Amino acid sequence: MTENVPAATSTQVSTTDSQSNSMPSTESQSRNEATERADLLSKDDTNVSRMHPLVVGFNKLTMMRQFGLLIGLAASIALGLGVVLWSQKETYRPLMNSTNSYDARELIEVLQANNIDFDIDPSSGVLLVRQNDLHQARLAVAGAGLSDDQTVGYELLDQDQPLGQSQFMENARYLRSLEGELARTISSINQVKTARVHLAIPERSVFVRDRRETTASVFAELYAVLNLPMTPSRQFVIWSRLPFLNCALKMFLSWISVVDCSAMMKKS
């Protein structure tokens, strides 16, 4: 019994020594781990300090706010691209103010023959061309003999008249031809775009002593402000169309009163 005690004692001593030897290694490992963590934290702090303040603020937001901010940014970029594309789009203008007196098929053939791009408004059916090609397209249409001038003159008298036509209809045709010729003459002035003339010719009677003068009313659509000098040539051109009228018509450009509707609207 007394011989086994020292052996147990020696065994305990050896175990204690091994435990005491293992403790320094555990402490060194924990110190190394703490050092590594401190290095990682210092690196993270360095990276965060180097980041842009906006990125730092974005990272501090919640997930929902970050998602909403990204959606708003994408919408802003899309809107900006749309505005840029819209500003670069070609501007189209109507080829003619009124296409009722034109054949659309003939207009399209003229534009295609002259290599002019065109488009058709789906809502109104108006033929559109690019603004840069507007004048060229109108010249091409005019060169092809297409015109919206529906004014008739003396050629109205050349048409075959039906049998049994009354004197009133003959006078009306004659009056219409005179008005058309006057309108054409006035429209030949450079500043005048279109013109329409109405004549009031009183009936002649041998039983009436006082004769009323023939009068006329003219509606003219102008390209610009009408500024015509009084020259005998222009007066004679108007007068020669209607030689039977009173001599006061020789001074057509002087006694006719011009009303500027745009100026009246501005004053009102």
PDB file of N, CA and C in Angstrom, residues 166-253:
ATOM      1  N   SER A 166     -82.332  80.195-117.139  1.00  0.00           N
ATOM      2  CA  SER A 166     -82.969  81.503-116.978  1.00  0.00           C
ATOM      3  C   SER A 166     -81.947  82.623-117.111  1.00  0.00           C
ATOM      4  N   GLN A 167     -82.468  83.830-117.302  1.00  0.00           N
ATOM      5  CA  GLN A 167     -81.617  85.011-117.396  1.00  0.00           C
ATOM      6  C   GLN A 167     -80.906  85.283-116.076  1.00  0.00           C
ATOM      7  N   PHE A 168     -81.561  84.955-114.970  1.00  0.00           N
ATOM      8  CA  PHE A 168     -80.943  85.162-113.653  1.00  0.00           C
ATOM      9  C   PHE A 168     -79.687  84.305-113.511  1.00  0.00           C
ATOM     10  N   MET A 169     -79.730  83.038-113.948  1.00  0.00           N
ATOM     11  CA  MET A 169     -78.568  82.170-113.838  1.00  0.00           C
ATOM     12  C   MET A 169     -77.442  82.632-114.760  1.00  0.00           C
ATOM     13  N   GLU A 170     -77.792  83.138-115.901  1.00  0.00           N
ATOM     14  CA  GLU A 170     -76.758  83.661-116.799  1.00  0.00           C
ATOM     15  C   GLU A 170     -76.065  84.870-116.184  1.00  0.00           C
ATOM     16  N   ASN A 171     -76.823  85.745-115.580  1.00  0.00           N
ATOM     17  CA  ASN A 171     -76.219  86.904-114.922  1.00  0.00           C
ATOM     18  C   ASN A 171     -75.354  86.489-113.740  1.00  0.00           C
ATOM     19  N   ALA A 172     -75.833  85.470-113.003  1.00  0.00           N
ATOM     20  CA  ALA A 172     -75.056  85.001-111.850  1.00  0.00           C
ATOM     21  C   ALA A 172     -73.730  84.393-112.297  1.00  0.00           C
ATOM     22  N   ARG A 173     -73.732  83.628-113.393  1.00  0.00           N
ATOM     23  CA  ARG A 173     -72.489  83.061-113.911  1.00  0.00           C
ATOM     24  C   ARG A 173     -71.538  84.163-114.372  1.00  0.00           C
ATOM     25  N   TYR A 174     -72.087  85.160-115.021  1.00  0.00           N
ATOM     26  CA  TYR A 174     -71.257  86.260-115.496  1.00  0.00           C
ATOM     27  C   TYR A 174     -70.656  87.042-114.319  1.00  0.00           C
ATOM     28  N   LEU A 175     -71.472  87.288-113.303  1.00  0.00           N
ATOM     29  CA  LEU A 175     -70.974  87.996-112.120  1.00  0.00           C
ATOM     30  C   LEU A 175     -69.896  87.182-111.414  1.00  0.00           C
ATOM     31  N   ARG A 176     -70.091  85.902-111.347  1.00  0.00           N
ATOM     32  CA  ARG A 176     -69.102  85.040-110.691  1.00  0.00           C
ATOM     33  C   ARG A 176     -67.792  85.031-111.464  1.00  0.00           C
ATOM     34  N   SER A 177     -67.874  85.031-112.775  1.00  0.00           N
ATOM     35  CA  SER A 177     -66.650  85.063-113.577  1.00  0.00           C
ATOM     36  C   SER A 177     -65.902  86.372-113.379  1.00  0.00           C
ATOM     37  N   LEU A 178     -66.627  87.492-113.287  1.00  0.00           N
ATOM     38  CA  LEU A 178     -65.979  88.776-113.037  1.00  0.00           C
ATOM     39  C   LEU A 178     -65.293  88.796-111.677  1.00  0.00           C
ATOM     40  N   GLU A 179     -65.978  88.300-110.667  1.00  0.00           N
ATOM     41  CA  GLU A 179     -65.393  88.257-109.329  1.00  0.00           C
ATOM     42  C   GLU A 179     -64.147  87.384-109.310  1.00  0.00           C
ATOM     43  N   GLY A 180     -64.185  86.266-110.021  1.00  0.00           N
ATOM     44  CA  GLY A 180     -63.013  85.395-110.067  1.00  0.00           C
ATOM     45  C   GLY A 180     -61.829  86.042-110.747  1.00  0.00           C
ATOM     46  N   GLU A 181     -62.075  86.753-111.844  1.00  0.00           N
ATOM     47  CA  GLU A 181     -60.973  87.426-112.528  1.00  0.00           C
ATOM     48  C   GLU A 181     -60.370  88.524-111.666  1.00  0.00           C
ATOM     49  N   LEU A 182     -61.217  89.263-110.960  1.00  0.00           N
ATOM     50  CA  LEU A 182     -60.688  90.287-110.052  1.00  0.00           C
ATOM     51  C   LEU A 182     -59.870  89.660-108.919  1.00  0.00           C
ATOM     52  N   ALA A 183     -60.369  88.565-108.374  1.00  0.00           N
ATOM     53  CA  ALA A 183     -59.645  87.905-107.292  1.00  0.00           C
ATOM     54  C   ALA A 183     -58.287  87.404-107.769  1.00  0.00           C
ATOM     55  N   ARG A 184     -58.226  86.870-108.981  1.00  0.00           N
ATOM     56  CA  ARG A 184     -56.945  86.420-109.525  1.00  0.00           C
ATOM     57  C   ARG A 184     -55.982  87.584-109.704  1.00  0.00           C
ATOM     58  N   THR A 185     -56.506  88.695-110.171  1.00  0.00           N
ATOM     59  CA  THR A 185     -55.640  89.860-110.373  1.00  0.00           C
ATOM     60  C   THR A 185     -55.068  90.357-109.060  1.00  0.00           C
ATOM     61  N   ILE A 186     -55.899  90.436-108.044  1.00  0.00           N
ATOM     62  CA  ILE A 186     -55.415  90.904-106.738  1.00  0.00           C
ATOM     63  C   ILE A 186     -54.457  89.889-106.131  1.00  0.00           C
ATOM     64  N   SER A 187     -54.710  88.604-106.334  1.00  0.00           N
ATOM     65  CA  SER A 187     -53.830  87.564-105.778  1.00  0.00           C
ATOM     66  C   SER A 187     -52.474  87.546-106.449  1.00  0.00           C
ATOM     67  N   SER A 188     -52.363  88.144-107.637  1.00  0.00           N
ATOM     68  CA  SER A 188     -51.064  88.188-108.320  1.00  0.00           C
ATOM     69  C   SER A 188     -50.085  89.132-107.646  1.00  0.00           C
ATOM     70  N   ILE A 189     -50.565  89.981-106.748  1.00  0.00           N
ATOM     71  CA  ILE A 189     -49.669  90.852-105.979  1.00  0.00           C
ATOM     72  C   ILE A 189     -48.865  89.992-105.004  1.00  0.00           C
ATOM     73  N   ASN A 190     -47.586  90.282-104.859  1.00  0.00           N
ATOM     74  CA  ASN A 190     -46.698  89.430-104.079  1.00  0.00           C
ATOM     75  C   ASN A 190     -47.131  89.328-102.623  1.00  0.00           C
ATOM     76  N   GLN A 191     -47.604  90.424-102.037  1.00  0.00           N
ATOM     77  CA  GLN A 191     -47.955  90.412-100.617  1.00  0.00           C
ATOM     78  C   GLN A 191     -49.276  89.724-100.346  1.00  0.00           C
ATOM     79  N   VAL A 192     -50.071  89.462-101.368  1.00  0.00           N
ATOM     80  CA  VAL A 192     -51.401  88.888-101.191  1.00  0.00           C
ATOM     81  C   VAL A 192     -51.314  87.381-101.378  1.00  0.00           C
ATOM     82  N   LYS A 193     -51.790  86.637-100.368  1.00  0.00           N
ATOM     83  CA  LYS A 193     -51.799  85.184-100.445  1.00  0.00           C
ATOM     84  C   LYS A 193     -53.043  84.689-101.168  1.00  0.00           C
ATOM     85  N   THR A 194     -54.208  85.074-100.716  1.00  0.00           N
ATOM     86  CA  THR A 194     -55.463  84.737-101.376  1.00  0.00           C
ATOM     87  C   THR A 194     -56.362  85.962-101.335  1.00  0.00           C
ATOM     88  N   ALA A 195     -57.281  86.002-102.256  1.00  0.00           N
ATOM     89  CA  ALA A 195     -58.215  87.132-102.320  1.00  0.00           C
ATOM     90  C   ALA A 195     -59.572  86.619-102.778  1.00  0.00           C
ATOM     91  N   ARG A 196     -60.596  87.317-102.302  1.00  0.00           N
ATOM     92  CA  ARG A 196     -61.965  87.015-102.700  1.00  0.00           C
ATOM     93  C   ARG A 196     -62.704  88.336-102.890  1.00  0.00           C
ATOM     94  N   VAL A 197     -63.411  88.424-104.002  1.00  0.00           N
ATOM     95  CA  VAL A 197     -64.054  89.679-104.382  1.00  0.00           C
ATOM     96  C   VAL A 197     -65.553  89.449-104.514  1.00  0.00           C
ATOM     97  N   HIS A 198     -66.323  90.417-104.017  1.00  0.00           N
ATOM     98  CA  HIS A 198     -67.783  90.426-104.175  1.00  0.00           C
ATOM     99  C   HIS A 198     -68.171  91.748-104.842  1.00  0.00           C
ATOM    100  N   LEU A 199     -68.858  91.638-105.944  1.00  0.00           N
ATOM    101  CA  LEU A 199     -69.299  92.821-106.681  1.00  0.00           C
ATOM    102  C   LEU A 199     -70.777  93.067-106.454  1.00  0.00           C
ATOM    103  N   ALA A 200     -71.107  94.330-106.359  1.00  0.00           N
ATOM    104  CA  ALA A 200     -72.511  94.753-106.270  1.00  0.00           C
ATOM    105  C   ALA A 200     -72.791  95.665-107.452  1.00  0.00           C
ATOM    106  N   ILE A 201     -73.318  95.075-108.515  1.00  0.00           N
ATOM    107  CA  ILE A 201     -73.590  95.820-109.748  1.00  0.00           C
ATOM    108  C   ILE A 201     -75.086  96.125-109.808  1.00  0.00           C
ATOM    109  N   PRO A 202     -75.479  97.365-109.717  1.00  0.00           N
ATOM    110  CA  PRO A 202     -76.908  97.689-109.749  1.00  0.00           C
ATOM    111  C   PRO A 202     -77.478  97.486-111.162  1.00  0.00           C
ATOM    112  N   GLU A 203     -78.733  97.188-111.209  1.00  0.00           N
ATOM    113  CA  GLU A 203     -79.393  96.998-112.499  1.00  0.00           C
ATOM    114  C   GLU A 203     -79.645  98.350-113.153  1.00  0.00           C
ATOM    115  N   ARG A 204     -79.437  98.370-114.449  1.00  0.00           N
ATOM    116  CA  ARG A 204     -79.666  99.594-115.196  1.00  0.00           C
ATOM    117  C   ARG A 204     -81.141  99.687-115.606  1.00  0.00           C
ATOM    118  N   SER A 205     -81.643 100.899-115.548  1.00  0.00           N
ATOM    119  CA  SER A 205     -83.037 101.125-115.924  1.00  0.00           C
ATOM    120  C   SER A 205     -83.159 102.515-116.550  1.00  0.00           C
ATOM    121  N   VAL A 206     -83.909 102.602-117.594  1.00  0.00           N
ATOM    122  CA  VAL A 206     -84.115 103.887-118.263  1.00  0.00           C
ATOM    123  C   VAL A 206     -85.097 104.761-117.502  1.00  0.00           C
ATOM    124  N   PHE A 207     -85.780 104.173-116.533  1.00  0.00           N
ATOM    125  CA  PHE A 207     -86.784 104.923-115.791  1.00  0.00           C
ATOM    126  C   PHE A 207     -86.213 105.540-114.521  1.00  0.00           C
ATOM    127  N   VAL A 208     -84.976 105.233-114.204  1.00  0.00           N
ATOM    128  CA  VAL A 208     -84.344 105.751-112.982  1.00  0.00           C
ATOM    129  C   VAL A 208     -83.317 106.793-113.398  1.00  0.00           C
ATOM    130  N   ARG A 209     -83.458 108.014-112.821  1.00  0.00           N
ATOM    131  CA  ARG A 209     -82.537 109.086-113.170  1.00  0.00           C
ATOM    132  C   ARG A 209     -81.214 108.939-112.431  1.00  0.00           C
ATOM    133  N   ASP A 210     -81.288 108.691-111.109  1.00  0.00           N
ATOM    134  CA  ASP A 210     -80.075 108.560-110.300  1.00  0.00           C
ATOM    135  C   ASP A 210     -79.541 107.138-110.415  1.00  0.00           C
ATOM    136  N   ARG A 211     -78.363 107.026-110.896  1.00  0.00           N
ATOM    137  CA  ARG A 211     -77.742 105.715-111.061  1.00  0.00           C
ATOM    138  C   ARG A 211     -76.775 105.455-109.896  1.00  0.00           C
ATOM    139  N   ARG A 212     -76.927 104.304-109.318  1.00  0.00           N
ATOM    140  CA  ARG A 212     -76.042 103.929-108.220  1.00  0.00           C
ATOM    141  C   ARG A 212     -74.728 103.400-108.777  1.00  0.00           C
ATOM    142  N   GLU A 213     -73.680 103.681-108.035  1.00  0.00           N
ATOM    143  CA  GLU A 213     -72.359 103.249-108.476  1.00  0.00           C
ATOM    144  C   GLU A 213     -72.136 101.784-108.135  1.00  0.00           C
ATOM    145  N   THR A 214     -71.351 101.148-108.964  1.00  0.00           N
ATOM    146  CA  THR A 214     -70.965  99.764-108.696  1.00  0.00           C
ATOM    147  C   THR A 214     -69.916  99.746-107.585  1.00  0.00           C
ATOM    148  N   THR A 215     -70.109  98.868-106.644  1.00  0.00           N
ATOM    149  CA  THR A 215     -69.184  98.754-105.508  1.00  0.00           C
ATOM    150  C   THR A 215     -68.647  97.326-105.443  1.00  0.00           C
ATOM    151  N   ALA A 216     -67.578  97.189-104.689  1.00  0.00           N
ATOM    152  CA  ALA A 216     -66.934  95.876-104.541  1.00  0.00           C
ATOM    153  C   ALA A 216     -66.365  95.766-103.135  1.00  0.00           C
ATOM    154  N   SER A 217     -66.396  94.573-102.630  1.00  0.00           N
ATOM    155  CA  SER A 217     -65.768  94.275-101.338  1.00  0.00           C
ATOM    156  C   SER A 217     -64.738  93.170-101.565  1.00  0.00           C
ATOM    157  N   VAL A 218     -63.585  93.348-100.976  1.00  0.00           N
ATOM    158  CA  VAL A 218     -62.462  92.435-101.193  1.00  0.00           C
ATOM    159  C   VAL A 218     -61.981  91.928 -99.841  1.00  0.00           C
ATOM    160  N   PHE A 219     -61.831  90.624 -99.757  1.00  0.00           N
ATOM    161  CA  PHE A 219     -61.203  90.020 -98.582  1.00  0.00           C
ATOM    162  C   PHE A 219     -59.885  89.421 -99.044  1.00  0.00           C
ATOM    163  N   ALA A 220     -58.790  89.910 -98.484  1.00  0.00           N
ATOM    164  CA  ALA A 220     -57.454  89.473 -98.895  1.00  0.00           C
ATOM    165  C   ALA A 220     -56.694  88.931 -97.689  1.00  0.00           C
ATOM    166  N   GLU A 221     -56.105  87.772 -97.859  1.00  0.00           N
ATOM    167  CA  GLU A 221     -55.223  87.196 -96.847  1.00  0.00           C
ATOM    168  C   GLU A 221     -53.792  87.499 -97.269  1.00  0.00           C
ATOM    169  N   LEU A 222     -53.069  88.207 -96.414  1.00  0.00           N
ATOM    170  CA  LEU A 222     -51.758  88.725 -96.783  1.00  0.00           C
ATOM    171  C   LEU A 222     -50.648  87.897 -96.161  1.00  0.00           C
ATOM    172  N   TYR A 223     -49.520  87.844 -96.847  1.00  0.00           N
ATOM    173  CA  TYR A 223     -48.322  87.240 -96.278  1.00  0.00           C
ATOM    174  C   TYR A 223     -47.677  88.167 -95.250  1.00  0.00           C
ATOM    175  N   ALA A 224     -47.724  89.453 -95.512  1.00  0.00           N
ATOM    176  CA  ALA A 224     -47.124  90.443 -94.608  1.00  0.00           C
ATOM    177  C   ALA A 224     -47.966  91.709 -94.684  1.00  0.00           C
ATOM    178  N   VAL A 225     -47.476  92.770 -94.070  1.00  0.00           N
ATOM    179  CA  VAL A 225     -48.200  94.035 -94.080  1.00  0.00           C
ATOM    180  C   VAL A 225     -48.260  94.575 -95.501  1.00  0.00           C
ATOM    181  N   LEU A 226     -49.440  94.965 -95.923  1.00  0.00           N
ATOM    182  CA  LEU A 226     -49.628  95.480 -97.271  1.00  0.00           C
ATOM    183  C   LEU A 226     -49.128  96.917 -97.346  1.00  0.00           C
ATOM    184  N   ASN A 227     -48.157  97.129 -98.184  1.00  0.00           N
ATOM    185  CA  ASN A 227     -47.589  98.462 -98.364  1.00  0.00           C
ATOM    186  C   ASN A 227     -47.357  98.674 -99.852  1.00  0.00           C
ATOM    187  N   LEU A 228     -48.397  99.093-100.557  1.00  0.00           N
ATOM    188  CA  LEU A 228     -48.345  99.231-101.995  1.00  0.00           C
ATOM    189  C   LEU A 228     -48.334 100.703-102.375  1.00  0.00           C
ATOM    190  N   PRO A 229     -47.376 101.150-103.149  1.00  0.00           N
ATOM    191  CA  PRO A 229     -47.407 102.536-103.630  1.00  0.00           C
ATOM    192  C   PRO A 229     -48.471 102.701-104.701  1.00  0.00           C
ATOM    193  N   MET A 230     -49.036 103.873-104.765  1.00  0.00           N
ATOM    194  CA  MET A 230     -50.076 104.162-105.744  1.00  0.00           C
ATOM    195  C   MET A 230     -49.420 104.462-107.084  1.00  0.00           C
ATOM    196  N   THR A 231     -49.476 103.493-107.967  1.00  0.00           N
ATOM    197  CA  THR A 231     -48.922 103.676-109.307  1.00  0.00           C
ATOM    198  C   THR A 231     -50.022 103.491-110.322  1.00  0.00           C
ATOM    199  N   PRO A 232     -49.990 104.218-111.414  1.00  0.00           N
ATOM    200  CA  PRO A 232     -51.048 104.085-112.428  1.00  0.00           C
ATOM    201  C   PRO A 232     -51.140 102.689-113.019  1.00  0.00           C
ATOM    202  N   SER A 233     -50.023 101.957-113.022  1.00  0.00           N
ATOM    203  CA  SER A 233     -50.054 100.634-113.628  1.00  0.00           C
ATOM    204  C   SER A 233     -50.977  99.700-112.857  1.00  0.00           C
ATOM    205  N   ARG A 234     -50.883  99.726-111.513  1.00  0.00           N
ATOM    206  CA  ARG A 234     -51.741  98.847-110.718  1.00  0.00           C
ATOM    207  C   ARG A 234     -53.199  99.295-110.812  1.00  0.00           C
ATOM    208  N   GLN A 235     -53.401 100.576-110.850  1.00  0.00           N
ATOM    209  CA  GLN A 235     -54.775 101.059-110.979  1.00  0.00           C
ATOM    210  C   GLN A 235     -55.364 100.628-112.317  1.00  0.00           C
ATOM    211  N   PHE A 236     -54.580 100.694-113.364  1.00  0.00           N
ATOM    212  CA  PHE A 236     -55.092 100.365-114.686  1.00  0.00           C
ATOM    213  C   PHE A 236     -55.362  98.874-114.812  1.00  0.00           C
ATOM    214  N   VAL A 237     -54.527  98.038-114.153  1.00  0.00           N
ATOM    215  CA  VAL A 237     -54.742  96.599-114.220  1.00  0.00           C
ATOM    216  C   VAL A 237     -56.106  96.248-113.648  1.00  0.00           C
ATOM    217  N   ILE A 238     -56.455  96.843-112.521  1.00  0.00           N
ATOM    218  CA  ILE A 238     -57.763  96.570-111.925  1.00  0.00           C
ATOM    219  C   ILE A 238     -58.878  97.125-112.801  1.00  0.00           C
ATOM    220  N   TRP A 239     -58.680  98.310-113.280  1.00  0.00           N
ATOM    221  CA  TRP A 239     -59.745  98.958-114.041  1.00  0.00           C
ATOM    222  C   TRP A 239     -60.002  98.267-115.370  1.00  0.00           C
ATOM    223  N   SER A 240     -58.911  97.764-116.029  1.00  0.00           N
ATOM    224  CA  SER A 240     -59.064  97.179-117.345  1.00  0.00           C
ATOM    225  C   SER A 240     -59.858  95.889-117.315  1.00  0.00           C
ATOM    226  N   ARG A 241     -59.949  95.261-116.167  1.00  0.00           N
ATOM    227  CA  ARG A 241     -60.744  94.047-116.063  1.00  0.00           C
ATOM    228  C   ARG A 241     -62.230  94.352-116.180  1.00  0.00           C
ATOM    229  N   LEU A 242     -62.623  95.515-115.725  1.00  0.00           N
ATOM    230  CA  LEU A 242     -64.037  95.891-115.737  1.00  0.00           C
ATOM    231  C   LEU A 242     -64.170  97.270-116.373  1.00  0.00           C
ATOM    232  N   PRO A 243     -64.084  97.361-117.678  1.00  0.00           N
ATOM    233  CA  PRO A 243     -64.115  98.688-118.303  1.00  0.00           C
ATOM    234  C   PRO A 243     -65.474  99.351-118.229  1.00  0.00           C
ATOM    235  N   PHE A 244     -66.521  98.586-117.967  1.00  0.00           N
ATOM    236  CA  PHE A 244     -67.857  99.183-117.953  1.00  0.00           C
ATOM    237  C   PHE A 244     -68.173  99.854-116.634  1.00  0.00           C
ATOM    238  N   LEU A 245     -67.343  99.644-115.597  1.00  0.00           N
ATOM    239  CA  LEU A 245     -67.631 100.216-114.297  1.00  0.00           C
ATOM    240  C   LEU A 245     -67.374 101.713-114.298  1.00  0.00           C
ATOM    241  N   ASN A 246     -67.830 102.334-113.229  1.00  0.00           N
ATOM    242  CA  ASN A 246     -67.636 103.774-113.081  1.00  0.00           C
ATOM    243  C   ASN A 246     -66.151 104.093-113.024  1.00  0.00           C
ATOM    244  N   CYS A 247     -65.802 105.267-113.475  1.00  0.00           N
ATOM    245  CA  CYS A 247     -64.390 105.639-113.520  1.00  0.00           C
ATOM    246  C   CYS A 247     -63.774 105.682-112.136  1.00  0.00           C
ATOM    247  N   ALA A 248     -64.598 105.729-111.100  1.00  0.00           N
ATOM    248  CA  ALA A 248     -64.030 105.716-109.740  1.00  0.00           C
ATOM    249  C   ALA A 248     -63.288 104.424-109.456  1.00  0.00           C
ATOM    250  N   LEU A 249     -63.629 103.351-110.212  1.00  0.00           N
ATOM    251  CA  LEU A 249     -62.932 102.084-109.999  1.00  0.00           C
ATOM    252  C   LEU A 249     -61.483 102.158-110.465  1.00  0.00           C
ATOM    253  N   LYS A 250     -61.142 103.162-111.270  1.00  0.00           N
ATOM    254  CA  LYS A 250     -59.757 103.341-111.668  1.00  0.00           C
ATOM    255  C   LYS A 250     -58.884 103.581-110.438  1.00  0.00           C
ATOM    256  N   MET A 251     -59.446 104.237-109.448  1.00  0.00           N
ATOM    257  CA  MET A 251     -58.713 104.501-108.212  1.00  0.00           C
ATOM    258  C   MET A 251     -59.029 103.424-107.185  1.00  0.00           C
ATOM    259  N   PHE A 252     -59.001 102.184-107.644  1.00  0.00           N
ATOM    260  CA  PHE A 252     -59.406 101.062-106.794  1.00  0.00           C
ATOM    261  C   PHE A 252     -58.582 100.998-105.507  1.00  0.00           C
ATOM    262  N   LEU A 253     -57.292 101.148-105.652  1.00  0.00           N
ATOM    263  CA  LEU A 253     -56.422 101.022-104.490  1.00  0.00           C
ATOM    264  C   LEU A 253     -56.525 102.202-103.548  1.00  0.00           C
TER     265      LEU A 253
END
